[in-house]
Amino acid sequence: MKNEVVLEVKNLKTHFISKKGIAKAVDGIDFVLRRGETLGIVGESGCGKSMTSLSILRLIPSPPGKIVDGEILLNGKDLVKMSNEELRKIRGNQISMIFQEPMTSLNPVIPVGEQIAEALRLHQGLSKRQAWDKSVEMIGLVGIPSPEKRAKQEPFQLSGGMRQRIMIAMALACTPEVLIADEPTTALDVTIQAQILEIMKDLQKKIGMGIIFITHDLGVVAEMCDQVGVMYAGQIVEHQNSATLFRNPLHPYTQGLIGSLPKLYENQEELQIIEGTVPSPYDYPDGCRFAERCPFAQKMCIEKQPELIQYDEDMKVRCWKYTAQWQEESSSREMVTQ
Amino acid sequence: MFLFILKRLAQIVPVILGVTLVVFLIMQMVPGDSAVILAGEGASIETVEELRENLGLNKPLYEQYFSYIANVFQGDFGNSLKNNQPVLDEIMIRLPITMELAFFSILITIVLGLIAGIISAIRPYSLSDIGVMVVALLGISLPSFWLGLLLMYVFSIKLQWLPVAGWDSAAHIILPAITLGAGGAAIVARMTRSSMLEVVGQDYVRTARAKGLKEHVIIYKHALRNALIPVITVVGLQFGSLLGGTVLVESVFAINGIGRMIVDAIRTRDIPMVQGGVLIASLVFVFVNLLVDIMYRVFNKRIDLN
Amino acid sequence: MKTTEIEKQPILQVSGLKQHFVLKKEVIFQSKQVVKAVDGISFDLFPGETLSIVGESGCGKSTTGRSILRLDEPTEGNVLFKGQSLTKMNKRELRNIRGDIQVIFQDPYASLNPRRTIRQMLEEAMAIQKVLPPNQRESRMLELMKHVGLRPEYLERYPHEFSGGQRQRIGIARALAVNPKIIICDEAVSALDVSIQAQILNLLKKLQKDFDLTFLFISHDLSVVRHISDRVMVMYLGKIVELSDTASLFKNPLHPYTKALLSAIPVTDQTQRKERIILKGDVPSPINPPAGCRFHTRCPFATDLCQSEEPILRESQNQHFVACHYAENLSS
């Protein structure tokens, strides 16, 4: 049961088409999510991680956004090809989502209990009374004291941490198979973040859903995730177990990212930095998208885009360094210099 | 909430004082002497002076004002200079007519405005949106007396579907109410549209969609309730200009309401009548505003905190 | 920072600083509500050091920065800059002193005038503070751009043409333009991606050395604070709960709040992970802060004493101050 694949994304491409041109926000993403497992998608702003998460439930603003290619398979059924009505029955039911801003993601004029209950009535066919009771139960389950009272309150009467708990209660009310969490703790203070992460882990054990955890925070990834995909410029550049990723990052970008983190228990005179800036999504280079900033870049990196290759079991990387061609080229280079 | 209402009610007193003072002063400033007008053409100076004496018009201004205020707070609005009937009686006959007209007009403003605004907002920049917005632009630009005459010409004279003027049956209400409500409806439509478009882009609407809610639930339950908050304020303001509009519309459709009464009274320098009419109109306006503020709070409980 | 350096005269002395905001009353008879954003804090800032103020939202760290500059007029307390009282200065004197104390904000874009080029902004800053005779300003600007790592031709551009990291560099250049002694960095790197954040942190460190700057660094991010500071001050609900040099604060936090805060930070190296102390509930409202120790409502070690008596900030170990009745008993 546990290792069963629930969600598979194949070659997903979400582009934004406007007068400025085509922005390839998500440009060929593949991953697999298993039951009970947490997959982290990590990257810096503009890398396409949020667009990937919104694409799964087809929530990207359209126009200008459009899924131009790829498959999103939930238990083998392709969400991309589904009718709106079919997809609507999956949203909030089999796949649900929590967002970054607990302040703005809840409707300000509807009591929070009702915001949870409405999904229950819709997807599970509960009566008004049953849905309300279940909603109160969920609010208790995410650790909010006096849930009956809280359920009747409106979001402005709750703290940021509580609102995010409400979001989680709402997302998990229909016991989904997949939970997409888009930067769920970014807007929260660290002590509140710790509470929320704890609750999420707890409920995952109870409900057994797979979680896609979108974040820019490497620490949170290390804490929460089993698998990690590192995104750069609309693509996954590295995919590993989170346990090995931080010990043995393969891609030069991942290495740079980890190096640029200030360490909590170490003295560093200077932080490692990644030179340059991210290329524009309107105009990606032909070769490796990181080549321009990469300290190891060779001629081949600039000329041709590397594929995401299997480096080892559970380790994938999109970098020429780990290919046979690289070995050949560097040995031929050595011969030339000799 | 209770304290809030109490506080707002207390604020009415200075508003009333202000209104009476302003009206009183303006009536003093306009050319024309009520005693002369009242005495009629060719009356002797003695008659005019006597009339002036009887009406207390020769006393200092502030004395006139204070005795008026004192009387008003006892429910005495004075007597009409024209026929010596109590002003309040006259108002009480006409007020229900004007209120009825105002009620149906504001109903048209709200219902028509909201429907048009929502139609526009659901598919922005579509043909239906552009159509609605062009009509709304016309609604704002057309002066109401002109619209009234146009409607009268088409529906009463040409098609003969509705009565031309007067205030006898339900059919008589339709044209004046549309005339009076159209401008407001146009403004409400534009406000609803822009407010809806803003709300539809909010995070919580995305959340509602991610929950799998049906599109009409998203629009009517999640978006509209938030979009209405600014619209309520606009409706409240519209009521003010609507009251002003009754003056014109009642004249055009020959309706014996407060508006027409005030116009007639101004023409004859019937100061107590003008003051009484304006005072009642402003009281109505103040109460409607209070109602709007209460509604605003019901829809948006957050402002109770700040 | 070595102890010998700490014995220097402080460049900025803050004593008994309070910043209370009175909430607007809804109804006439309602009792007055006061937000005690900063409620009696005292500390010294020494030349050349970086002192960080760290804490969660609502702890008063940003308000402290604003009060020092009198961007918000402090309710009570005194701030001495090189012995002169900022709180007693009139507007003109204060304007002169503002050249010595500069601020960099979290969102550089909001603090840069969108209709002015970088050149106009820098020129204006220098003109207001009369830093240099006009004929020398040009070379100074080019120098500044070089210092913050921007190309000289960027001088002619407008703020919207830059990325977040570049805008923060512009903010830094503008602050540097007037030769400040102290720079208050209010969440200056919080909005930036880690790789950009690293660039800015490195830049700040370098500039500090080159220009002999003193930083008051306000941040919620403890790893950033760890990296940049000599000393750290932890705030909770308007009070200082702990103040110490960086190394000993991170190695040996004394206050239970600091311990919880440190343990809550997710780290990439799971072997270094501390046993997590999860605090219950939310930070109480600063309108009616808890009596006694303000942390007692969430503290796992609180006793009756903590509810009734407010602990004072005292030196528990050498130069390590803490406001907790039981700090010594809790040390592990």
Short mmCIF file of C-alpha atoms in Angstrom, two decimals, chain B:
data_model
loop_
_atom_site.label_atom_id
_atom_site.label_comp_id
_atom_site.label_asym_id
_atom_site.label_seq_id
_atom_site.Cartn_x
_atom_site.Cartn_y
_atom_site.Cartn_z
CA MET B 1 -22.85 47.21 17.48
CA PHE B 2 -25.46 48.65 19.86
CA LEU B 3 -23.04 51.31 21.07
CA PHE B 4 -22.18 52.08 17.50
CA ILE B 5 -25.83 52.69 16.58
CA LEU B 6 -26.31 54.83 19.66
CA LYS B 7 -23.28 56.88 18.79
CA ARG B 8 -24.47 57.36 15.24
CA LEU B 9 -27.94 58.41 16.42
CA ALA B 10 -26.36 61.00 18.69
CA GLN B 11 -24.53 62.37 15.67
CA ILE B 12 -27.85 63.17 13.99
CA VAL B 13 -28.50 66.15 16.23
CA PRO B 14 -25.58 68.31 15.04
CA VAL B 15 -26.33 67.27 11.45
CA ILE B 16 -29.90 68.54 11.79
CA LEU B 17 -28.73 71.77 13.37
CA GLY B 18 -26.25 72.27 10.56
CA VAL B 19 -28.80 71.59 7.85
CA THR B 20 -31.39 73.96 9.26
CA LEU B 21 -28.80 76.68 9.72
CA VAL B 22 -27.54 76.39 6.15
CA VAL B 23 -31.05 76.31 4.68
CA PHE B 24 -32.09 79.18 6.85
CA LEU B 25 -29.16 81.34 5.80
CA ILE B 26 -29.52 80.52 2.12
CA MET B 27 -33.17 81.42 2.17
CA GLN B 28 -32.24 84.73 3.73
CA MET B 29 -29.72 85.41 1.02
CA VAL B 30 -31.85 84.70 -2.04
CA PRO B 31 -33.41 87.80 -3.42
CA GLY B 32 -37.10 88.33 -2.80
CA ASP B 33 -38.97 89.22 0.34
CA SER B 34 -41.47 86.64 1.55
CA ALA B 35 -43.68 89.27 3.11
CA VAL B 36 -43.93 91.13 -0.19
CA ILE B 37 -44.60 87.96 -2.14
CA LEU B 38 -47.15 86.83 0.38
CA ALA B 39 -48.99 90.12 0.48
CA GLY B 40 -49.45 89.89 -3.24
CA GLU B 41 -48.91 92.46 -5.93
CA GLY B 42 -50.16 95.91 -5.23
CA ALA B 43 -50.43 95.47 -1.47
CA SER B 44 -49.78 98.58 0.57
CA ILE B 45 -46.60 99.06 2.57
CA GLU B 46 -48.65 98.93 5.75
CA THR B 47 -50.07 95.53 4.88
CA VAL B 48 -46.60 94.20 4.14
CA GLU B 49 -45.23 95.59 7.39
CA GLU B 50 -48.11 94.14 9.35
CA LEU B 51 -47.59 90.77 7.74
CA ARG B 52 -43.91 90.99 8.53
CA GLU B 53 -44.71 91.78 12.14
CA ASN B 54 -47.16 88.89 12.45
CA LEU B 55 -44.77 86.38 10.96
CA GLY B 56 -41.92 87.56 13.15
CA LEU B 57 -39.84 88.38 10.09
CA ASN B 58 -38.71 91.71 11.54
CA LYS B 59 -36.91 90.13 14.48
CA PRO B 60 -33.12 89.69 14.39
CA LEU B 61 -32.01 86.69 12.34
CA TYR B 62 -30.59 84.67 15.21
CA GLU B 63 -33.83 85.09 17.15
CA GLN B 64 -35.82 83.83 14.19
CA TYR B 65 -33.50 80.90 13.86
CA PHE B 66 -33.57 79.91 17.53
CA SER B 67 -37.31 80.12 17.84
CA TYR B 68 -37.56 77.98 14.71
CA ILE B 69 -35.18 75.36 16.12
CA ALA B 70 -36.99 75.33 19.45
CA ASN B 71 -40.25 74.71 17.66
CA VAL B 72 -38.82 72.00 15.44
CA PHE B 73 -37.66 70.00 18.43
CA GLN B 74 -41.24 70.17 19.71
CA GLY B 75 -42.49 68.82 16.40
CA ASP B 76 -43.71 72.18 15.15
CA PHE B 77 -42.29 73.02 11.73
CA GLY B 78 -44.25 76.24 11.50
CA ASN B 79 -47.06 77.12 9.15
CA SER B 80 -46.91 77.57 5.45
CA LEU B 81 -46.75 81.22 4.48
CA LYS B 82 -48.98 80.49 1.55
CA ASN B 83 -52.02 78.88 3.12
CA ASN B 84 -51.19 79.03 6.80
CA GLN B 85 -51.51 75.24 7.10
CA PRO B 86 -48.99 73.44 9.35
CA VAL B 87 -45.94 72.46 7.30
CA LEU B 88 -45.77 69.05 8.98
CA ASP B 89 -49.27 68.11 7.76
CA GLU B 90 -48.33 68.94 4.21
CA ILE B 91 -45.12 66.93 4.52
CA MET B 92 -46.91 63.94 5.98
CA ILE B 93 -49.22 63.81 2.99
CA ARG B 94 -46.38 63.96 0.49
CA LEU B 95 -43.62 62.02 2.23
CA PRO B 96 -45.12 58.55 1.62
CA ILE B 97 -45.33 59.30 -2.09
CA THR B 98 -41.69 60.33 -2.31
CA MET B 99 -40.58 57.41 -0.15
CA GLU B 100 -42.44 54.99 -2.38
CA LEU B 101 -40.78 56.49 -5.43
CA ALA B 102 -37.38 56.44 -3.73
CA PHE B 103 -37.85 52.85 -2.60
CA PHE B 104 -38.65 51.53 -6.08
CA SER B 105 -35.91 53.61 -7.62
CA ILE B 106 -33.25 52.33 -5.27
CA LEU B 107 -34.57 48.82 -5.85
CA ILE B 108 -34.02 49.32 -9.55
CA THR B 109 -30.59 50.78 -8.85
CA ILE B 110 -29.56 47.77 -6.79
CA VAL B 111 -31.14 44.92 -8.72
CA LEU B 112 -30.37 46.21 -12.18
CA GLY B 113 -26.91 47.41 -11.14
CA LEU B 114 -25.89 44.14 -9.52
CA ILE B 115 -27.17 41.93 -12.31
CA ALA B 116 -25.49 44.03 -14.96
CA GLY B 117 -22.25 44.21 -12.96
CA ILE B 118 -22.10 40.47 -12.40
CA ILE B 119 -22.86 39.69 -16.05
CA SER B 120 -20.00 41.98 -17.00
CA ALA B 121 -17.56 40.60 -14.48
CA ILE B 122 -18.10 36.92 -15.24
CA ARG B 123 -16.70 37.30 -18.73
CA PRO B 124 -14.61 40.45 -18.77
CA TYR B 125 -13.98 42.01 -22.19
CA SER B 126 -16.54 39.73 -23.80
CA LEU B 127 -19.36 41.09 -25.95
CA SER B 128 -21.83 40.93 -23.07
CA ASP B 129 -19.43 42.88 -20.88
CA ILE B 130 -18.85 45.56 -23.49
CA GLY B 131 -22.58 45.81 -24.19
CA VAL B 132 -23.48 46.21 -20.53
CA MET B 133 -20.77 48.77 -19.96
CA VAL B 134 -21.81 50.89 -22.96
CA VAL B 135 -25.38 50.97 -21.64
CA ALA B 136 -24.06 51.84 -18.19
CA LEU B 137 -22.03 54.69 -19.62
CA LEU B 138 -25.20 56.01 -21.28
CA GLY B 139 -27.05 55.62 -17.99
CA ILE B 140 -24.52 57.79 -16.22
CA SER B 141 -24.33 60.41 -18.93
CA LEU B 142 -28.05 60.95 -19.61
CA PRO B 143 -29.66 63.65 -17.51
CA SER B 144 -32.63 62.19 -15.67
CA PHE B 145 -35.21 64.74 -16.83
CA TRP B 146 -34.29 64.02 -20.42
CA LEU B 147 -34.46 60.26 -19.83
CA GLY B 148 -37.84 60.80 -18.16
CA LEU B 149 -39.21 62.68 -21.13
CA LEU B 150 -37.81 60.10 -23.53
CA LEU B 151 -39.39 57.22 -21.63
CA MET B 152 -42.65 59.12 -21.42
CA TYR B 153 -42.61 59.72 -25.16
CA VAL B 154 -41.88 56.11 -26.06
CA PHE B 155 -43.91 54.15 -23.51
CA SER B 156 -46.78 56.50 -22.75
CA ILE B 157 -47.37 58.48 -25.89
CA LYS B 158 -46.19 56.21 -28.71
CA LEU B 159 -46.81 52.75 -27.29
CA GLN B 160 -49.42 53.86 -24.78
CA TRP B 161 -48.39 51.06 -22.41
CA LEU B 162 -48.07 53.21 -19.34
CA PRO B 163 -49.74 56.33 -17.98
CA VAL B 164 -48.10 59.64 -18.79
CA ALA B 165 -48.04 61.24 -15.36
CA GLY B 166 -49.63 61.29 -11.93
CA TRP B 167 -49.52 58.87 -9.08
CA ASP B 168 -52.64 56.74 -8.96
CA SER B 169 -51.74 53.15 -9.72
CA ALA B 170 -48.79 50.76 -9.70
CA ALA B 171 -48.35 51.47 -13.40
CA HIS B 172 -47.66 55.08 -12.57
CA ILE B 173 -44.62 54.11 -10.54
CA ILE B 174 -42.73 52.31 -13.28
CA LEU B 175 -41.48 55.15 -15.47
CA PRO B 176 -40.47 57.59 -12.72
CA ALA B 177 -38.75 54.83 -10.79
CA ILE B 178 -36.76 53.77 -13.83
CA THR B 179 -35.89 57.38 -14.59
CA LEU B 180 -34.70 58.00 -11.10
CA GLY B 181 -32.95 54.65 -10.60
CA ALA B 182 -31.16 54.35 -13.95
CA GLY B 183 -28.20 56.59 -13.18
CA GLY B 184 -27.56 54.82 -9.91
CA ALA B 185 -27.92 51.43 -11.54
CA ALA B 186 -25.25 52.37 -14.03
CA ILE B 187 -22.88 53.44 -11.28
CA VAL B 188 -23.60 50.35 -9.21
CA ALA B 189 -23.04 48.17 -12.29
CA ARG B 190 -19.62 49.66 -12.91
CA MET B 191 -18.68 49.42 -9.25
CA THR B 192 -19.87 45.81 -9.01
CA ARG B 193 -17.91 44.90 -12.09
CA SER B 194 -14.62 46.35 -10.93
CA SER B 195 -15.10 45.06 -7.41
CA MET B 196 -15.92 41.57 -8.66
CA LEU B 197 -12.93 41.54 -11.00
CA GLU B 198 -10.69 42.44 -8.11
CA VAL B 199 -12.17 39.85 -5.79
CA VAL B 200 -12.03 37.07 -8.38
CA GLY B 201 -8.25 37.45 -8.43
CA GLN B 202 -7.96 37.03 -4.65
CA ASP B 203 -6.28 34.07 -3.03
CA TYR B 204 -9.44 32.87 -1.30
CA VAL B 205 -11.22 32.50 -4.61
CA ARG B 206 -8.37 30.28 -5.74
CA THR B 207 -8.80 28.35 -2.50
CA ALA B 208 -12.50 27.95 -3.22
CA ARG B 209 -11.66 26.63 -6.66
CA ALA B 210 -9.04 24.27 -5.23
CA LYS B 211 -11.76 22.89 -2.97
CA GLY B 212 -13.69 21.80 -6.02
CA LEU B 213 -16.63 24.13 -5.51
CA LYS B 214 -18.98 24.66 -8.41
CA GLU B 215 -18.44 27.84 -10.37
CA HIS B 216 -21.73 29.45 -9.35
CA VAL B 217 -20.97 28.79 -5.67
CA ILE B 218 -17.59 30.43 -6.14
CA ILE B 219 -19.15 33.47 -7.77
CA TYR B 220 -22.21 33.97 -5.57
CA LYS B 221 -21.01 32.74 -2.22
CA HIS B 222 -17.31 33.44 -2.16
CA ALA B 223 -16.76 36.32 -4.54
CA LEU B 224 -19.97 38.34 -4.47
CA ARG B 225 -20.18 38.70 -0.71
CA ASN B 226 -16.78 40.30 -0.64
CA ALA B 227 -17.38 42.33 -3.77
CA LEU B 228 -20.54 43.80 -2.26
CA ILE B 229 -18.71 45.57 0.55
CA PRO B 230 -17.63 48.60 -1.51
CA VAL B 231 -20.88 48.46 -3.49
CA ILE B 232 -22.91 49.04 -0.32
CA THR B 233 -21.13 52.33 0.24
CA VAL B 234 -21.87 53.40 -3.32
CA VAL B 235 -25.54 52.53 -2.94
CA GLY B 236 -25.67 54.67 0.20
CA LEU B 237 -24.17 57.60 -1.66
CA GLN B 238 -26.53 57.02 -4.57
CA PHE B 239 -29.47 57.40 -2.24
CA GLY B 240 -28.38 60.96 -1.60
CA SER B 241 -28.34 61.96 -5.24
CA LEU B 242 -31.55 60.01 -5.70
CA LEU B 243 -33.29 62.23 -3.15
CA GLY B 244 -32.02 65.23 -5.07
CA GLY B 245 -33.29 63.65 -8.25
CA THR B 246 -36.85 63.42 -6.93
CA VAL B 247 -37.09 67.18 -7.35
CA LEU B 248 -36.70 66.86 -11.10
CA VAL B 249 -38.48 63.60 -11.63
CA GLU B 250 -41.51 64.58 -9.57
CA SER B 251 -41.79 67.72 -11.61
CA VAL B 252 -41.47 65.89 -14.93
CA PHE B 253 -44.07 63.25 -14.01
CA ALA B 254 -46.30 65.63 -12.04
CA ILE B 255 -46.06 63.69 -8.81
CA ASN B 256 -47.07 65.43 -5.60
CA GLY B 257 -44.07 64.45 -3.54
CA ILE B 258 -41.70 66.30 -1.26
CA GLY B 259 -39.40 67.21 -4.12
CA ARG B 260 -42.09 69.04 -6.03
CA MET B 261 -43.32 70.59 -2.81
CA ILE B 262 -39.90 72.07 -2.15
CA VAL B 263 -39.66 73.45 -5.69
CA ASP B 264 -43.05 75.09 -5.38
CA ALA B 265 -42.18 76.47 -1.96
CA ILE B 266 -38.93 77.96 -3.20
CA ARG B 267 -40.79 79.64 -6.03
CA THR B 268 -43.15 81.35 -3.55
CA ARG B 269 -40.49 82.04 -0.89
CA ASP B 270 -42.43 79.88 1.49
CA ILE B 271 -39.51 79.62 3.89
CA PRO B 272 -41.05 77.33 6.55
CA MET B 273 -42.11 74.92 3.84
CA VAL B 274 -38.64 74.83 2.25
CA GLN B 275 -37.00 74.36 5.60
CA GLY B 276 -39.39 71.64 6.63
CA GLY B 277 -38.99 69.80 3.35
CA VAL B 278 -35.21 69.96 3.34
CA LEU B 279 -35.06 68.98 6.99
CA ILE B 280 -37.18 65.88 6.40
CA ALA B 281 -35.18 64.96 3.31
CA SER B 282 -31.93 65.23 5.23
CA LEU B 283 -33.32 63.20 8.11
CA VAL B 284 -34.25 60.46 5.66
CA PHE B 285 -30.79 60.64 4.16
CA VAL B 286 -29.09 60.42 7.53
CA PHE B 287 -31.15 57.39 8.51
CA VAL B 288 -30.47 55.66 5.23
CA ASN B 289 -26.78 56.30 5.73
CA LEU B 290 -26.97 54.78 9.17
CA LEU B 291 -28.66 51.77 7.66
CA VAL B 292 -25.90 51.50 5.07
CA ASP B 293 -23.22 51.66 7.75
CA ILE B 294 -24.93 48.93 9.72
CA MET B 295 -25.17 46.78 6.60
CA TYR B 296 -21.54 47.47 5.90
CA ARG B 297 -20.67 46.11 9.31
CA VAL B 298 -22.84 43.08 8.91
CA PHE B 299 -21.07 42.24 5.68
CA ASN B 300 -17.64 43.11 6.91
CA LYS B 301 -17.21 42.37 10.57
CA ARG B 302 -13.52 43.16 10.50
CA ILE B 303 -14.06 46.91 10.77
CA ASP B 304 -15.60 46.43 14.20
CA LEU B 305 -12.13 45.75 15.48
CA ASN B 306 -10.34 48.80 14.21
#
